[in-house]
PDB file of C-alpha atoms in Angstrom:
ATOM      1  CA  MET F   1      93.562 -17.379 260.204  1.00 73.00           C
ATOM      2  CA  LYS F   2      93.556 -21.015 258.629  1.00 86.00           C
ATOM      3  CA  PRO F   3      91.288 -21.863 256.189  1.00 85.00           C
ATOM      4  CA  GLN F   4      88.352 -24.532 257.068  1.00 90.00           C
ATOM      5  CA  PHE F   5      87.517 -27.471 255.253  1.00 89.00           C
ATOM      6  CA  ILE F   6      84.124 -28.612 255.532  1.00 91.00           C
ATOM      7  CA  ARG F   7      82.264 -31.700 253.463  1.00 93.00           C
ATOM      8  CA  THR F   8      78.610 -31.385 252.364  1.00 91.00           C
ATOM      9  CA  ASP F   9      76.288 -34.113 253.079  1.00 94.00           C
ATOM     10  CA  ALA F  10      76.153 -34.308 249.463  1.00 93.00           C
ATOM     11  CA  GLY F  11      79.879 -35.068 249.568  1.00 92.00           C
ATOM     12  CA  GLU F  12      80.973 -31.552 247.923  1.00 91.00           C
ATOM     13  CA  ASP F  13      84.140 -29.999 249.540  1.00 90.00           C
ATOM     14  CA  LEU F  14      83.944 -26.509 250.625  1.00 89.00           C
ATOM     15  CA  VAL F  15      86.565 -23.949 251.998  1.00 89.00           C
ATOM     16  CA  ILE F  16      86.289 -21.118 254.129  1.00 90.00           C
ATOM     17  CA  ILE F  17      88.818 -18.578 254.105  1.00 89.00           C
ATOM     18  CA  SER F  18      89.105 -14.879 255.730  1.00 88.00           C
ATOM     19  CA  ARG F  19      88.197 -12.164 253.700  1.00 88.00           C
ATOM     20  CA  ALA F  20      91.621 -10.455 253.571  1.00 88.00           C
ATOM     21  CA  ASP F  21      92.290 -13.659 252.423  1.00 86.00           C
ATOM     22  CA  TYR F  22      89.654 -13.863 249.712  1.00 85.00           C
ATOM     23  CA  ASP F  23      90.418 -10.384 248.455  1.00 85.00           C
ATOM     24  CA  ALA F  24      93.875 -10.719 247.967  1.00 85.00           C
ATOM     25  CA  MET F  25      93.112 -14.047 245.789  1.00 85.00           C
ATOM     26  CA  LEU F  26      90.909 -12.263 243.801  1.00 84.00           C
ATOM     27  CA  ALA F  27      93.268  -8.918 243.375  1.00 84.00           C
ATOM     28  CA  ARG F  28      96.106 -11.817 242.036  1.00 82.00           C
ATOM     29  CA  ALA F  29      93.551 -13.220 239.816  1.00 80.00           C
ATOM     30  CA  SER F  30      92.569  -9.931 237.956  1.00 79.00           C
ATOM     31  CA  GLU F  31      96.145  -9.153 237.572  1.00 77.00           C
ATOM     32  CA  ALA F  32      96.782 -12.542 235.957  1.00 73.00           C
ATOM     33  CA  LEU F  33      93.609 -11.799 234.037  1.00 73.00           C
ATOM     34  CA  ASP F  34      94.973  -8.059 232.790  1.00 71.00           C
ATOM     35  CA  GLU F  35      98.482  -9.802 231.834  1.00 71.00           C
ATOM     36  CA  ASP F  36      96.470 -12.080 229.557  1.00 72.00           C
ATOM     37  CA  ARG F  37      94.795  -9.375 227.943  1.00 74.00           C
ATOM     38  CA  ILE F  38      97.469  -7.409 227.364  1.00 66.00           C
ATOM     39  CA  ASP F  39      99.310 -10.190 226.153  1.00 67.00           C
ATOM     40  CA  ALA F  40      96.326 -11.055 223.345  1.00 70.00           C
ATOM     41  CA  ARG F  41      96.351  -7.463 222.439  1.00 70.00           C
ATOM     42  CA  LEU F  42      99.902  -7.028 221.938  1.00 66.00           C
ATOM     43  CA  ALA F  43      99.650 -10.586 220.020  1.00 68.00           C
ATOM     44  CA  GLU F  44      96.816  -9.346 217.877  1.00 72.00           C
ATOM     45  CA  THR F  45      98.570  -5.961 217.079  1.00 70.00           C
ATOM     46  CA  ALA F  46     101.921  -7.927 215.968  1.00 67.00           C
ATOM     47  CA  ALA F  47      99.748 -10.444 213.743  1.00 69.00           C
ATOM     48  CA  ALA F  48      98.110  -7.108 212.105  1.00 73.00           C
ATOM     49  CA  ASP F  49     101.643  -5.292 211.563  1.00 67.00           C
ATOM     50  CA  LEU F  50     102.898  -8.828 210.160  1.00 65.00           C
ATOM     51  CA  ALA F  51     100.046  -8.883 207.760  1.00 71.00           C
ATOM     52  CA  ALA F  52     100.686  -5.186 206.587  1.00 72.00           C
ATOM     53  CA  GLY F  53     104.381  -5.881 206.258  1.00 68.00           C
ATOM     54  CA  ARG F  54     105.480  -3.950 208.758  1.00 66.00           C
ATOM     55  CA  ASP F  55     108.051  -4.737 211.400  1.00 60.00           C
ATOM     56  CA  VAL F  56     107.321  -6.562 214.878  1.00 65.00           C
ATOM     57  CA  ALA F  57     108.795  -5.655 218.132  1.00 71.00           C
ATOM     58  CA  ILE F  58     109.893  -8.751 219.749  1.00 80.00           C
ATOM     59  CA  PRO F  59     110.620  -8.349 223.634  1.00 84.00           C
ATOM     60  CA  ILE F  60     114.331  -7.699 224.286  1.00 85.00           C
ATOM     61  CA  ASP F  61     114.445 -10.819 226.585  1.00 88.00           C
ATOM     62  CA  VAL F  62     113.689 -12.715 223.633  1.00 89.00           C
ATOM     63  CA  ALA F  63     115.845 -10.512 221.355  1.00 87.00           C
ATOM     64  CA  GLU F  64     118.947 -11.078 223.711  1.00 89.00           C
ATOM     65  CA  ALA F  65     118.237 -14.879 223.904  1.00 91.00           C
ATOM     66  CA  ILE F  66     118.067 -15.117 220.344  1.00 88.00           C
ATOM     67  CA  LEU F  67     121.169 -13.206 219.945  1.00 88.00           C
ATOM     68  CA  ASP F  68     122.891 -15.567 222.307  1.00 91.00           C
ATOM     69  CA  GLY F  69     122.079 -18.499 219.963  1.00 90.00           C
ATOM     70  CA  ALA F  70     118.508 -19.846 221.232  1.00 91.00           C
ATOM     71  CA  THR F  71     115.926 -20.752 219.091  1.00 91.00           C
ATOM     72  CA  ARG F  72     112.822 -18.444 218.785  1.00 91.00           C
ATOM     73  CA  LEU F  73     110.777 -21.417 219.929  1.00 95.00           C
ATOM     74  CA  ARG F  74     112.897 -21.517 223.270  1.00 95.00           C
ATOM     75  CA  ALA F  75     113.295 -17.835 223.461  1.00 93.00           C
ATOM     76  CA  PHE F  76     109.698 -16.984 223.632  1.00 93.00           C
ATOM     77  CA  ARG F  77     108.793 -20.414 225.758  1.00 95.00           C
ATOM     78  CA  LYS F  78     111.270 -19.073 228.128  1.00 95.00           C
ATOM     79  CA  TRP F  79     109.967 -15.728 228.182  1.00 93.00           C
ATOM     80  CA  ARG F  80     106.417 -16.786 228.846  1.00 92.00           C
ATOM     81  CA  GLY F  81     107.953 -18.672 231.801  1.00 93.00           C
ATOM     82  CA  VAL F  82     106.471 -22.165 230.421  1.00 93.00           C
ATOM     83  CA  THR F  83     108.421 -25.139 230.859  1.00 95.00           C
ATOM     84  CA  GLN F  84     108.493 -27.746 227.912  1.00 96.00           C
ATOM     85  CA  VAL F  85     106.234 -30.129 229.599  1.00 96.00           C
ATOM     86  CA  ASP F  86     103.541 -27.285 230.160  1.00 95.00           C
ATOM     87  CA  LEU F  87     104.153 -26.047 226.724  1.00 96.00           C
ATOM     88  CA  ALA F  88     103.347 -29.905 225.368  1.00 95.00           C
ATOM     89  CA  LYS F  89     100.065 -30.222 227.199  1.00 95.00           C
ATOM     90  CA  ARG F  90      98.686 -26.586 225.422  1.00 94.00           C
ATOM     91  CA  ALA F  91     100.125 -27.330 222.353  1.00 95.00           C
ATOM     92  CA  GLY F  92      99.124 -31.092 221.905  1.00 95.00           C
ATOM     93  CA  LEU F  93     102.624 -32.348 221.415  1.00 95.00           C
ATOM     94  CA  ALA F  94     105.316 -34.374 222.901  1.00 95.00           C
ATOM     95  CA  GLN F  95     107.385 -32.941 224.981  1.00 95.00           C
ATOM     96  CA  SER F  96     110.428 -34.502 223.026  1.00 95.00           C
ATOM     97  CA  ALA F  97     109.466 -33.170 220.026  1.00 95.00           C
ATOM     98  CA  ILE F  98     109.357 -29.781 221.284  1.00 95.00           C
ATOM     99  CA  SER F  99     113.057 -30.487 222.914  1.00 95.00           C
ATOM    100  CA  ALA F 100     114.119 -31.406 219.475  1.00 95.00           C
ATOM    101  CA  MET F 101     112.579 -28.301 217.667  1.00 94.00           C
ATOM    102  CA  GLU F 102     114.450 -26.404 219.939  1.00 93.00           C
ATOM    103  CA  LYS F 103     117.462 -27.950 219.913  1.00 91.00           C
ATOM    104  CA  GLY F 104     117.085 -27.603 216.089  1.00 87.00           C
ATOM    105  CA  GLU F 105     117.228 -31.229 215.472  1.00 91.00           C
ATOM    106  CA  ALA F 106     113.720 -31.600 214.024  1.00 91.00           C
ATOM    107  CA  GLU F 107     111.585 -29.078 211.950  1.00 89.00           C
ATOM    108  CA  GLY F 108     108.078 -29.647 212.996  1.00 90.00           C
ATOM    109  CA  SER F 109     104.827 -29.522 210.948  1.00 91.00           C
ATOM    110  CA  LEU F 110     103.153 -26.581 210.367  1.00 91.00           C
ATOM    111  CA  LYS F 111     100.281 -27.823 212.433  1.00 94.00           C
ATOM    112  CA  ALA F 112     102.979 -28.188 215.522  1.00 94.00           C
ATOM    113  CA  TRP F 113     104.500 -24.711 214.983  1.00 93.00           C
ATOM    114  CA  ARG F 114     100.485 -23.332 214.699  1.00 91.00           C
ATOM    115  CA  ASP F 115      99.683 -25.018 217.704  1.00 94.00           C
ATOM    116  CA  LEU F 116     102.666 -23.730 219.601  1.00 95.00           C
ATOM    117  CA  SER F 117     101.986 -20.309 218.320  1.00 90.00           C
ATOM    118  CA  GLY F 118      98.571 -20.564 219.675  1.00 90.00           C
ATOM    119  CA  ALA F 119      99.846 -21.839 222.743  1.00 93.00           C
ATOM    120  CA  LEU F 120     102.749 -19.247 223.511  1.00 91.00           C
ATOM    121  CA  ASN F 121     100.427 -16.264 222.124  1.00 86.00           C
ATOM    122  CA  VAL F 122     102.856 -15.111 219.566  1.00 85.00           C
ATOM    123  CA  PRO F 123     102.140 -14.775 215.906  1.00 83.00           C
ATOM    124  CA  LEU F 124     103.405 -17.760 213.784  1.00 84.00           C
ATOM    125  CA  ALA F 125     105.496 -15.751 211.495  1.00 80.00           C
ATOM    126  CA  VAL F 126     107.561 -14.328 214.393  1.00 83.00           C
ATOM    127  CA  LEU F 127     107.893 -17.783 216.386  1.00 86.00           C
ATOM    128  CA  ILE F 128     109.339 -19.509 213.154  1.00 83.00           C
ATOM    129  CA  ASP F 129     113.187 -18.835 212.305  1.00 62.00           C
ATOM    130  CA  GLY F 130     113.798 -17.467 208.767  1.00 52.00           C
TER     131      GLY F 130
END
């Protein structure tokens, strides 16, 4: 069934979809929320491990990218499936700044690194090289 679009007298746009489409949409949203919760728990655990002086596990895809020469910033960004433009919006930075940081052409301020850490949901100490 195709969605139906209705405009109310007050100018509000409404969409009518089938129950099956609605249920599928809710399931996808729930899966995404579950992934976000897992990511948040992993980041909290990693931050606690770092604070306690314990080693932190880095996802294998990230570790391989770093070993292949990528900066941690680029490796984590790619692992999260985020473009430089999207990351720039999330972190409140210019895309060109992220590009330069990923290439090692700019160091970036501590505030920039904190904002990137939050936007990528990666502990700051894990994100910063060295």
